[in-house]
């Protein structure tokens, strides 16, 4: 990625992106890892891995690269050897995030369109192997970036900043490497995701017509079809994630094609429309690493339920323990939260009245005396 830009828009955008992206991805990892969202273990593996890779992108690409470059220019984080380490980390986390999206799309394609392979491929063990392989290949593929950069200048015998190798344009090897890098991310993922989604839609349309005809013959059109309902939820999640990837990476892809075709490698300044186009592509690319959690919240009702209660888990354990200790006393029995009986706000009001400092002290005294 190029050197971080300067300006109020970027100085505001990237801190907000980091402040949003880091906690939402951590929340997604915690909730999905619990396995209470009604998703198979295979899907959960992919989604947790995607959230972890997106978190890594935010940390390396936004926090360490963009924000430090904007707010701490000239710091030791701008030394050449630090830059050489940061850049492969950014690209490795980016590639891992992209190809995990591809792997998830392919997994759903197999589950929906290839029933004879579903039991063998769509398993927890296979998904773990694929996640590990994608992460390993993402790291190995980006090691050459460490050797691609050289110091921009020396000051006090220290190398500062990074620039591409001076022999880059005359080196067929480096030209091939950079072209291969862009083919791997995002052109090939674009093509694979679009192809798999098109095949999935075609299969769903055919299967839906067949099932509808069978149900019409059985005169069961008024009863719900659980198979189609499960398939519908899976499709909504699949298309939301893959569609989000395509839309937010589109500007970056168009920008790259334009620059390679026109061979435009320099800008007149930060106000240059071509630079704005390029930076917009990067901004949307990095934004794509913060949106999956919102997709889960919108499309998965059980994820929303877990999101509402995740920060209350320790409080419930504490209340339940103290309720058991107080059940024989004079302060009553609160019981555990049941959303079918009362709203959570009412439950917390009763808890606040029940467990005042004096009552908790009373419980502690009784426990010690017993």
mmCIF file of C-alpha atoms in Angstrom:
data_model
loop_
_atom_site.group_PDB
_atom_site.id
_atom_site.type_symbol
_atom_site.label_atom_id
_atom_site.label_comp_id
_atom_site.label_asym_id
_atom_site.label_seq_id
_atom_site.Cartn_x
_atom_site.Cartn_y
_atom_site.Cartn_z
ATOM 1 C CA UNK A 1 0.000 0.000 0.000
ATOM 2 C CA UNK A 2 1.174 3.491 -0.743
ATOM 3 C CA UNK A 3 2.302 6.016 1.857
ATOM 4 C CA UNK A 4 -0.592 7.280 4.027
ATOM 5 C CA UNK A 5 -2.157 10.516 2.776
ATOM 6 C CA UNK A 6 -2.693 13.673 4.763
ATOM 7 C CA UNK A 7 -5.813 15.753 5.130
ATOM 8 C CA UNK A 8 -8.767 16.138 7.504
ATOM 9 C CA UNK A 9 -10.901 13.501 5.767
ATOM 10 C CA UNK A 10 -8.283 10.794 6.168
ATOM 11 C CA UNK A 11 -7.303 11.972 9.660
ATOM 12 C CA UNK A 12 -10.928 11.514 10.767
ATOM 13 C CA UNK A 13 -11.899 8.475 8.711
ATOM 14 C CA UNK A 14 -9.140 6.051 9.714
ATOM 15 C CA UNK A 15 -9.369 6.546 13.514
ATOM 16 C CA UNK A 16 -13.132 6.035 13.292
ATOM 17 C CA UNK A 17 -12.568 2.932 11.187
ATOM 18 C CA UNK A 18 -10.103 1.531 13.729
ATOM 19 C CA UNK A 19 -12.330 2.418 16.687
ATOM 20 C CA UNK A 20 -15.202 0.636 14.947
ATOM 21 C CA UNK A 21 -13.413 -2.243 13.249
ATOM 22 C CA UNK A 22 -11.420 -3.597 16.181
ATOM 23 C CA UNK A 23 -14.289 -4.003 18.690
ATOM 24 C CA UNK A 24 -16.885 -5.248 16.175
ATOM 25 C CA UNK A 25 -14.578 -7.994 14.920
ATOM 26 C CA UNK A 26 -13.701 -9.006 18.483
ATOM 27 C CA UNK A 27 -17.421 -9.140 19.280
ATOM 28 C CA UNK A 28 -18.026 -11.300 16.200
ATOM 29 C CA UNK A 29 -15.242 -13.696 17.204
ATOM 30 C CA UNK A 30 -16.575 -14.022 20.761
ATOM 31 C CA UNK A 31 -20.212 -14.540 19.763
ATOM 32 C CA UNK A 32 -19.531 -16.933 16.901
ATOM 33 C CA UNK A 33 -17.056 -18.947 18.973
ATOM 34 C CA UNK A 34 -19.819 -19.736 21.461
ATOM 35 C CA UNK A 35 -21.598 -21.733 18.770
ATOM 36 C CA UNK A 36 -25.060 -20.518 19.796
ATOM 37 C CA UNK A 37 -26.036 -18.773 16.555
ATOM 38 C CA UNK A 38 -27.738 -21.759 14.948
ATOM 39 C CA UNK A 39 -24.928 -22.210 12.405
ATOM 40 C CA UNK A 40 -23.090 -25.414 11.653
ATOM 41 C CA UNK A 41 -19.580 -25.859 13.019
ATOM 42 C CA UNK A 42 -18.239 -25.706 9.485
ATOM 43 C CA UNK A 43 -19.807 -22.297 8.808
ATOM 44 C CA UNK A 44 -18.769 -21.088 12.261
ATOM 45 C CA UNK A 45 -15.144 -22.004 11.541
ATOM 46 C CA UNK A 46 -15.133 -19.901 8.389
ATOM 47 C CA UNK A 47 -16.894 -16.927 9.953
ATOM 48 C CA UNK A 48 -14.613 -16.871 13.012
ATOM 49 C CA UNK A 49 -11.545 -17.095 10.773
ATOM 50 C CA UNK A 50 -12.876 -14.304 8.555
ATOM 51 C CA UNK A 51 -13.487 -12.081 11.585
ATOM 52 C CA UNK A 52 -9.973 -12.802 12.885
ATOM 53 C CA UNK A 53 -8.378 -11.991 9.525
ATOM 54 C CA UNK A 54 -10.471 -8.821 9.221
ATOM 55 C CA UNK A 55 -9.297 -7.823 12.691
ATOM 56 C CA UNK A 56 -5.704 -8.342 11.558
ATOM 57 C CA UNK A 57 -6.304 -6.166 8.503
ATOM 58 C CA UNK A 58 -7.668 -3.368 10.673
ATOM 59 C CA UNK A 59 -4.711 -3.587 13.066
ATOM 60 C CA UNK A 60 -2.011 -3.758 10.380
ATOM 61 C CA UNK A 61 -3.569 -1.785 7.531
ATOM 62 C CA UNK A 62 -5.431 0.902 9.464
ATOM 63 C CA UNK A 63 -3.764 1.216 12.857
ATOM 64 C CA UNK A 64 -0.104 0.480 12.136
ATOM 65 C CA UNK A 65 0.033 1.761 8.567
ATOM 66 C CA UNK A 66 -2.497 4.555 8.054
ATOM 67 C CA UNK A 67 -2.971 6.091 11.481
ATOM 68 C CA UNK A 68 0.695 6.009 12.475
ATOM 69 C CA UNK A 69 1.637 7.548 9.130
ATOM 70 C CA UNK A 70 -0.910 10.343 9.517
ATOM 71 C CA UNK A 71 -0.474 11.173 13.201
ATOM 72 C CA UNK A 72 3.133 10.122 13.822
ATOM 73 C CA UNK A 73 5.123 10.983 10.685
ATOM 74 C CA UNK A 74 8.841 10.673 11.150
ATOM 75 C CA UNK A 75 8.550 8.334 14.128
ATOM 76 C CA UNK A 76 10.580 5.164 14.410
ATOM 77 C CA UNK A 77 7.662 3.326 12.867
ATOM 78 C CA UNK A 78 8.757 5.001 9.611
ATOM 79 C CA UNK A 79 12.142 3.300 9.578
ATOM 80 C CA UNK A 80 12.693 1.212 6.473
ATOM 81 C CA UNK A 81 13.004 -2.114 8.263
ATOM 82 C CA UNK A 82 9.718 -1.477 10.093
ATOM 83 C CA UNK A 83 8.063 -0.548 6.815
ATOM 84 C CA UNK A 84 9.392 -3.748 5.257
ATOM 85 C CA UNK A 85 7.745 -5.778 8.018
ATOM 86 C CA UNK A 86 4.455 -3.874 8.047
ATOM 87 C CA UNK A 87 3.824 -4.156 4.311
ATOM 88 C CA UNK A 88 3.962 -7.975 4.063
ATOM 89 C CA UNK A 89 1.745 -8.160 7.159
ATOM 90 C CA UNK A 90 -0.836 -5.883 5.529
ATOM 91 C CA UNK A 91 -0.872 -7.865 2.285
ATOM 92 C CA UNK A 92 -0.866 -11.242 4.044
ATOM 93 C CA UNK A 93 -3.846 -10.333 6.225
ATOM 94 C CA UNK A 94 -5.644 -8.848 3.218
ATOM 95 C CA UNK A 95 -5.121 -11.943 1.069
ATOM 96 C CA UNK A 96 -6.172 -14.242 3.894
ATOM 97 C CA UNK A 97 -9.377 -12.253 4.413
ATOM 98 C CA UNK A 98 -10.179 -12.303 0.694
ATOM 99 C CA UNK A 99 -9.551 -15.999 0.166
ATOM 100 C CA UNK A 100 -11.429 -17.007 3.296
ATOM 101 C CA UNK A 101 -14.420 -15.260 1.715
ATOM 102 C CA UNK A 102 -13.837 -17.349 -1.403
ATOM 103 C CA UNK A 103 -13.506 -20.517 0.687
ATOM 104 C CA UNK A 104 -16.756 -19.740 2.508
ATOM 105 C CA UNK A 105 -18.527 -19.100 -0.814
ATOM 106 C CA UNK A 106 -17.260 -22.406 -2.201
ATOM 107 C CA UNK A 107 -18.307 -24.249 0.950
ATOM 108 C CA UNK A 108 -21.852 -22.918 0.622
ATOM 109 C CA UNK A 109 -21.845 -23.783 -3.094
ATOM 110 C CA UNK A 110 -20.961 -27.389 -2.257
ATOM 111 C CA UNK A 111 -23.541 -27.537 0.540
ATOM 112 C CA UNK A 112 -26.334 -26.250 -1.701
ATOM 113 C CA UNK A 113 -25.464 -27.582 -5.156
ATOM 114 C CA UNK A 114 -23.400 -30.735 -4.542
ATOM 115 C CA UNK A 115 -25.307 -32.867 -2.070
ATOM 116 C CA UNK A 116 -23.149 -35.923 -2.745
ATOM 117 C CA UNK A 117 -20.042 -34.019 -1.585
ATOM 118 C CA UNK A 118 -21.651 -32.137 1.291
ATOM 119 C CA UNK A 119 -21.132 -34.818 3.943
ATOM 120 C CA UNK A 120 -17.438 -35.190 3.043
ATOM 121 C CA UNK A 121 -16.455 -31.572 2.361
ATOM 122 C CA UNK A 122 -18.664 -29.425 4.622
ATOM 123 C CA UNK A 123 -17.230 -30.655 7.906
ATOM 124 C CA UNK A 124 -15.466 -29.062 10.843
ATOM 125 C CA UNK A 125 -12.224 -30.908 10.097
ATOM 126 C CA UNK A 126 -12.085 -29.910 6.427
ATOM 127 C CA UNK A 127 -12.916 -26.296 7.227
ATOM 128 C CA UNK A 128 -10.089 -26.217 9.790
ATOM 129 C CA UNK A 129 -7.637 -27.544 7.191
ATOM 130 C CA UNK A 130 -8.771 -24.993 4.626
ATOM 131 C CA UNK A 131 -8.557 -22.076 7.049
ATOM 132 C CA UNK A 132 -5.044 -23.108 8.089
ATOM 133 C CA UNK A 133 -3.938 -23.601 4.486
ATOM 134 C CA UNK A 134 -5.301 -20.235 3.357
ATOM 135 C CA UNK A 135 -3.566 -18.444 6.238
ATOM 136 C CA UNK A 136 -0.250 -20.226 5.595
ATOM 137 C CA UNK A 137 -0.310 -19.570 1.845
ATOM 138 C CA UNK A 138 -1.278 -15.938 2.453
ATOM 139 C CA UNK A 139 1.834 -15.456 4.594
ATOM 140 C CA UNK A 140 4.196 -17.343 2.275
ATOM 141 C CA UNK A 141 2.957 -15.604 -0.855
ATOM 142 C CA UNK A 142 3.700 -12.136 0.554
ATOM 143 C CA UNK A 143 7.226 -12.740 1.882
ATOM 144 C CA UNK A 144 8.796 -11.241 -1.309
ATOM 145 C CA UNK A 145 7.310 -7.853 -0.389
ATOM 146 C CA UNK A 146 9.952 -7.614 2.332
ATOM 147 C CA UNK A 147 12.644 -7.517 -0.369
ATOM 148 C CA UNK A 148 10.692 -5.253 -2.719
ATOM 149 C CA UNK A 149 11.338 -2.006 -0.813
ATOM 150 C CA UNK A 150 14.458 0.031 -0.267
ATOM 151 C CA UNK A 151 15.126 3.153 1.851
ATOM 152 C CA UNK A 152 13.822 6.472 0.590
ATOM 153 C CA UNK A 153 16.759 8.269 2.220
ATOM 154 C CA UNK A 154 19.269 7.995 5.068
ATOM 155 C CA UNK A 155 19.427 10.322 8.067
ATOM 156 C CA UNK A 156 21.901 9.914 10.931
ATOM 157 C CA UNK A 157 22.889 6.594 9.367
ATOM 158 C CA UNK A 158 19.298 5.340 9.680
ATOM 159 C CA UNK A 159 17.214 4.257 6.660
ATOM 160 C CA UNK A 160 13.858 6.043 6.537
ATOM 161 C CA UNK A 161 10.594 5.206 4.741
ATOM 162 C CA UNK A 162 10.169 2.817 1.846
ATOM 163 C CA UNK A 163 10.059 3.054 -1.898
ATOM 164 C CA UNK A 164 9.899 0.416 -4.592
ATOM 165 C CA UNK A 165 13.122 -1.014 -5.885
ATOM 166 C CA UNK A 166 14.876 1.214 -8.403
ATOM 167 C CA UNK A 167 15.142 -1.705 -10.842
ATOM 168 C CA UNK A 168 11.432 -2.549 -10.587
ATOM 169 C CA UNK A 169 10.440 -1.345 -14.065
ATOM 170 C CA UNK A 170 13.408 -3.135 -15.632
ATOM 171 C CA UNK A 171 12.924 -6.407 -13.795
ATOM 172 C CA UNK A 172 10.596 -8.934 -15.464
ATOM 173 C CA UNK A 173 10.627 -10.955 -12.255
ATOM 174 C CA UNK A 174 9.279 -8.147 -10.086
ATOM 175 C CA UNK A 175 6.805 -7.095 -12.780
ATOM 176 C CA UNK A 176 5.493 -10.653 -12.897
ATOM 177 C CA UNK A 177 5.269 -10.792 -9.111
ATOM 178 C CA UNK A 178 3.211 -7.589 -8.829
ATOM 179 C CA UNK A 179 0.928 -8.695 -11.678
ATOM 180 C CA UNK A 180 0.457 -12.068 -10.025
ATOM 181 C CA UNK A 181 -0.301 -10.332 -6.733
ATOM 182 C CA UNK A 182 -3.180 -8.386 -8.263
ATOM 183 C CA UNK A 183 -4.489 -11.453 -10.095
ATOM 184 C CA UNK A 184 -4.569 -13.399 -6.831
ATOM 185 C CA UNK A 185 -6.211 -10.479 -5.004
ATOM 186 C CA UNK A 186 -8.750 -9.388 -6.106
ATOM 187 C CA UNK A 187 -9.267 -10.403 -9.755
ATOM 188 C CA UNK A 188 -9.354 -14.173 -9.313
ATOM 189 C CA UNK A 189 -11.528 -13.966 -6.156
ATOM 190 C CA UNK A 190 -13.901 -11.644 -8.038
ATOM 191 C CA UNK A 191 -14.268 -14.150 -10.852
ATOM 192 C CA UNK A 192 -14.611 -17.182 -8.565
ATOM 193 C CA UNK A 193 -17.194 -15.549 -6.269
ATOM 194 C CA UNK A 194 -19.301 -14.294 -9.186
ATOM 195 C CA UNK A 195 -19.138 -17.699 -10.881
ATOM 196 C CA UNK A 196 -20.042 -19.645 -7.742
ATOM 197 C CA UNK A 197 -22.893 -17.288 -6.892
ATOM 198 C CA UNK A 198 -24.257 -17.539 -10.442
ATOM 199 C CA UNK A 199 -24.161 -21.344 -10.293
ATOM 200 C CA UNK A 200 -25.742 -21.304 -6.840
ATOM 201 C CA UNK A 201 -28.593 -19.046 -7.977
ATOM 202 C CA UNK A 202 -29.192 -21.242 -11.022
ATOM 203 C CA UNK A 203 -29.350 -24.360 -8.863
ATOM 204 C CA UNK A 204 -31.688 -22.707 -6.359
ATOM 205 C CA UNK A 205 -34.103 -21.576 -9.056
ATOM 206 C CA UNK A 206 -34.261 -25.050 -10.563
ATOM 207 C CA UNK A 207 -34.605 -26.750 -7.163
ATOM 208 C CA UNK A 208 -37.282 -24.296 -6.062
ATOM 209 C CA UNK A 209 -39.401 -24.962 -9.150
ATOM 210 C CA UNK A 210 -39.085 -28.715 -8.636
ATOM 211 C CA UNK A 211 -39.992 -28.547 -4.927
ATOM 212 C CA UNK A 212 -42.900 -26.227 -5.654
ATOM 213 C CA UNK A 213 -44.243 -28.626 -8.260
ATOM 214 C CA UNK A 214 -43.933 -31.556 -5.857
ATOM 215 C CA UNK A 215 -45.649 -29.637 -3.068
ATOM 216 C CA UNK A 216 -48.437 -28.584 -5.435
ATOM 217 C CA UNK A 217 -48.993 -32.201 -6.396
ATOM 218 C CA UNK A 218 -49.067 -33.124 -2.704
ATOM 219 C CA UNK A 219 -51.394 -30.183 -1.998
ATOM 220 C CA UNK A 220 -49.141 -28.990 0.814
ATOM 221 C CA UNK A 221 -48.665 -25.458 -0.385
ATOM 222 C CA UNK A 222 -50.077 -23.964 2.805
ATOM 223 C CA UNK A 223 -47.593 -25.705 5.124
ATOM 224 C CA UNK A 224 -44.078 -24.297 5.541
ATOM 225 C CA UNK A 225 -41.123 -25.932 3.806
ATOM 226 C CA UNK A 226 -38.307 -26.249 6.386
ATOM 227 C CA UNK A 227 -35.730 -27.217 3.755
ATOM 228 C CA UNK A 228 -36.392 -24.081 1.695
ATOM 229 C CA UNK A 229 -36.444 -21.953 4.848
ATOM 230 C CA UNK A 230 -32.995 -23.207 5.912
ATOM 231 C CA UNK A 231 -31.730 -22.748 2.385
ATOM 232 C CA UNK A 232 -33.109 -19.220 2.264
ATOM 233 C CA UNK A 233 -31.237 -18.237 5.446
ATOM 234 C CA UNK A 234 -28.014 -19.731 4.116
ATOM 235 C CA UNK A 235 -28.405 -17.888 0.824
ATOM 236 C CA UNK A 236 -29.072 -14.552 2.516
ATOM 237 C CA UNK A 237 -25.890 -14.897 4.574
ATOM 238 C CA UNK A 238 -23.849 -16.051 1.572
ATOM 239 C CA UNK A 239 -24.994 -13.315 -0.795
ATOM 240 C CA UNK A 240 -24.670 -10.622 1.866
ATOM 241 C CA UNK A 241 -21.024 -11.491 2.569
ATOM 242 C CA UNK A 242 -19.974 -12.033 -1.038
ATOM 243 C CA UNK A 243 -21.968 -9.034 -2.289
ATOM 244 C CA UNK A 244 -20.382 -6.832 0.358
ATOM 245 C CA UNK A 245 -16.938 -8.000 -0.790
ATOM 246 C CA UNK A 246 -17.657 -7.294 -4.455
ATOM 247 C CA UNK A 247 -19.137 -3.834 -3.887
ATOM 248 C CA UNK A 248 -16.427 -2.575 -1.536
ATOM 249 C CA UNK A 249 -13.561 -3.971 -3.611
ATOM 250 C CA UNK A 250 -14.956 -2.744 -6.930
ATOM 251 C CA UNK A 251 -13.451 0.761 -6.748
ATOM 252 C CA UNK A 252 -10.009 -0.629 -5.913
ATOM 253 C CA UNK A 253 -10.200 -3.077 -8.830
ATOM 254 C CA UNK A 254 -11.325 -0.450 -11.356
ATOM 255 C CA UNK A 255 -8.641 1.906 -10.112
ATOM 256 C CA UNK A 256 -5.916 -0.728 -10.515
ATOM 257 C CA UNK A 257 -7.044 -1.546 -14.065
ATOM 258 C CA UNK A 258 -7.022 2.127 -14.993
ATOM 259 C CA UNK A 259 -3.535 2.719 -13.656
ATOM 260 C CA UNK A 260 -2.067 -0.367 -15.308
ATOM 261 C CA UNK A 261 -3.675 0.440 -18.670
ATOM 262 C CA UNK A 262 -2.738 4.139 -18.664
ATOM 263 C CA UNK A 263 0.586 3.536 -16.840
ATOM 264 C CA UNK A 264 -0.099 6.453 -14.513
ATOM 265 C CA UNK A 265 2.164 6.074 -11.491
ATOM 266 C CA UNK A 266 2.539 9.645 -10.234
ATOM 267 C CA UNK A 267 0.180 12.351 -8.936
ATOM 268 C CA UNK A 268 0.266 16.121 -8.853
ATOM 269 C CA UNK A 269 -0.776 16.122 -5.187
ATOM 270 C CA UNK A 270 -3.405 15.006 -2.708
ATOM 271 C CA UNK A 271 -6.032 17.008 -4.635
ATOM 272 C CA UNK A 272 -5.389 15.068 -7.837
ATOM 273 C CA UNK A 273 -8.633 13.266 -8.844
ATOM 274 C CA UNK A 274 -6.623 10.150 -9.679
ATOM 275 C CA UNK A 275 -5.139 10.085 -6.181
ATOM 276 C CA UNK A 276 -8.593 10.603 -4.654
ATOM 277 C CA UNK A 277 -9.888 7.674 -6.717
ATOM 278 C CA UNK A 278 -7.043 5.473 -5.528
ATOM 279 C CA UNK A 279 -7.433 6.461 -1.879
ATOM 280 C CA UNK A 280 -11.201 5.942 -2.073
ATOM 281 C CA UNK A 281 -10.524 2.415 -3.267
ATOM 282 C CA UNK A 282 -8.277 1.785 -0.253
ATOM 283 C CA UNK A 283 -10.792 3.327 2.136
ATOM 284 C CA UNK A 284 -13.597 1.083 0.882
ATOM 285 C CA UNK A 285 -11.283 -1.934 0.852
ATOM 286 C CA UNK A 286 -10.449 -1.425 4.519
ATOM 287 C CA UNK A 287 -14.100 -0.705 5.318
ATOM 288 C CA UNK A 288 -15.000 -4.165 4.011
ATOM 289 C CA UNK A 289 -13.149 -5.615 7.008
ATOM 290 C CA UNK A 290 -15.584 -3.954 9.422
ATOM 291 C CA UNK A 291 -18.951 -4.756 7.881
ATOM 292 C CA UNK A 292 -19.392 -8.517 8.285
ATOM 293 C CA UNK A 293 -20.452 -8.184 11.914
ATOM 294 C CA UNK A 294 -23.259 -5.839 10.867
ATOM 295 C CA UNK A 295 -24.248 -8.354 8.192
ATOM 296 C CA UNK A 296 -24.512 -11.077 10.836
ATOM 297 C CA UNK A 297 -26.574 -8.781 13.056
ATOM 298 C CA UNK A 298 -28.989 -7.980 10.225
ATOM 299 C CA UNK A 299 -29.359 -11.463 8.730
ATOM 300 C CA UNK A 300 -29.033 -13.762 11.775
ATOM 301 C CA UNK A 301 -31.656 -13.429 14.519
ATOM 302 C CA UNK A 302 -29.753 -15.677 16.945
ATOM 303 C CA UNK A 303 -26.627 -13.576 16.463
ATOM 304 C CA UNK A 304 -28.673 -10.530 17.449
ATOM 305 C CA UNK A 305 -29.912 -12.320 20.547
ATOM 306 C CA UNK A 306 -26.353 -13.227 21.538
ATOM 307 C CA UNK A 307 -25.241 -9.670 20.853
ATOM 308 C CA UNK A 308 -27.882 -8.310 23.206
ATOM 309 C CA UNK A 309 -26.811 -10.536 26.076
ATOM 310 C CA UNK A 310 -23.072 -11.076 25.575
ATOM 311 C CA UNK A 311 -22.024 -8.249 27.910
ATOM 312 C CA UNK A 312 -24.380 -9.551 30.563
ATOM 313 C CA UNK A 313 -23.013 -13.060 30.883
ATOM 314 C CA UNK A 314 -20.858 -12.367 33.927
ATOM 315 C CA UNK A 315 -23.626 -10.327 35.545
ATOM 316 C CA UNK A 316 -26.074 -13.225 35.148
ATOM 317 C CA UNK A 317 -23.617 -15.649 36.704
ATOM 318 C CA UNK A 318 -23.067 -13.275 39.620
ATOM 319 C CA UNK A 319 -26.780 -12.669 40.102
ATOM 320 C CA UNK A 320 -27.635 -16.358 39.838
ATOM 321 C CA UNK A 321 -24.991 -17.255 42.435
ATOM 322 C CA UNK A 322 -26.179 -14.583 44.862
ATOM 323 C CA UNK A 323 -29.799 -15.498 44.239
ATOM 324 C CA UNK A 324 -29.118 -19.056 45.337
ATOM 325 C CA UNK A 325 -27.387 -17.754 48.463
ATOM 326 C CA UNK A 326 -30.262 -15.384 49.180
ATOM 327 C CA UNK A 327 -33.103 -17.773 48.429
ATOM 328 C CA UNK A 328 -33.474 -18.673 52.100
ATOM 329 C CA UNK A 329 -33.156 -15.104 53.313
ATOM 330 C CA UNK A 330 -35.537 -12.179 53.390
ATOM 331 C CA UNK A 331 -34.549 -10.542 50.085
ATOM 332 C CA UNK A 332 -36.358 -12.947 47.811
ATOM 333 C CA UNK A 333 -35.375 -14.924 44.717
ATOM 334 C CA UNK A 334 -34.635 -13.029 41.523
ATOM 335 C CA UNK A 335 -34.201 -16.033 39.240
ATOM 336 C CA UNK A 336 -32.519 -16.128 35.830
ATOM 337 C CA UNK A 337 -33.560 -13.921 32.943
ATOM 338 C CA UNK A 338 -36.297 -15.266 30.668
ATOM 339 C CA UNK A 339 -37.151 -12.891 27.838
ATOM 340 C CA UNK A 340 -40.465 -14.671 27.236
ATOM 341 C CA UNK A 341 -41.671 -13.569 30.685
ATOM 342 C CA UNK A 342 -40.498 -9.972 30.920
ATOM 343 C CA UNK A 343 -38.370 -7.397 29.123
ATOM 344 C CA UNK A 344 -34.764 -7.161 30.153
ATOM 345 C CA UNK A 345 -35.178 -3.613 31.456
ATOM 346 C CA UNK A 346 -37.758 -4.861 33.976
ATOM 347 C CA UNK A 347 -35.461 -7.716 35.008
ATOM 348 C CA UNK A 348 -32.570 -5.339 35.658
ATOM 349 C CA UNK A 349 -34.795 -3.007 37.693
ATOM 350 C CA UNK A 350 -35.696 -5.896 39.970
ATOM 351 C CA UNK A 351 -32.033 -6.905 40.189
ATOM 352 C CA UNK A 352 -30.958 -3.392 41.156
ATOM 353 C CA UNK A 353 -33.600 -3.238 43.881
ATOM 354 C CA UNK A 354 -32.822 -6.728 45.120
ATOM 355 C CA UNK A 355 -29.030 -6.592 45.199
ATOM 356 C CA UNK A 356 -28.254 -3.367 46.970
ATOM 357 C CA UNK A 357 -24.907 -3.132 48.799
ATOM 358 C CA UNK A 358 -26.634 -3.799 52.142
ATOM 359 C CA UNK A 359 -28.363 -6.912 50.813
ATOM 360 C CA UNK A 360 -25.168 -8.263 49.263
ATOM 361 C CA UNK A 361 -23.374 -7.710 52.577
ATOM 362 C CA UNK A 362 -26.205 -9.564 54.291
ATOM 363 C CA UNK A 363 -25.736 -12.500 51.903
ATOM 364 C CA UNK A 364 -21.984 -12.582 52.558
ATOM 365 C CA UNK A 365 -22.553 -12.654 56.330
ATOM 366 C CA UNK A 366 -25.039 -15.498 56.025
ATOM 367 C CA UNK A 367 -22.687 -17.503 53.770
ATOM 368 C CA UNK A 368 -19.847 -17.159 56.272
ATOM 369 C CA UNK A 369 -22.087 -18.112 59.206
ATOM 370 C CA UNK A 370 -23.292 -21.213 57.363
#
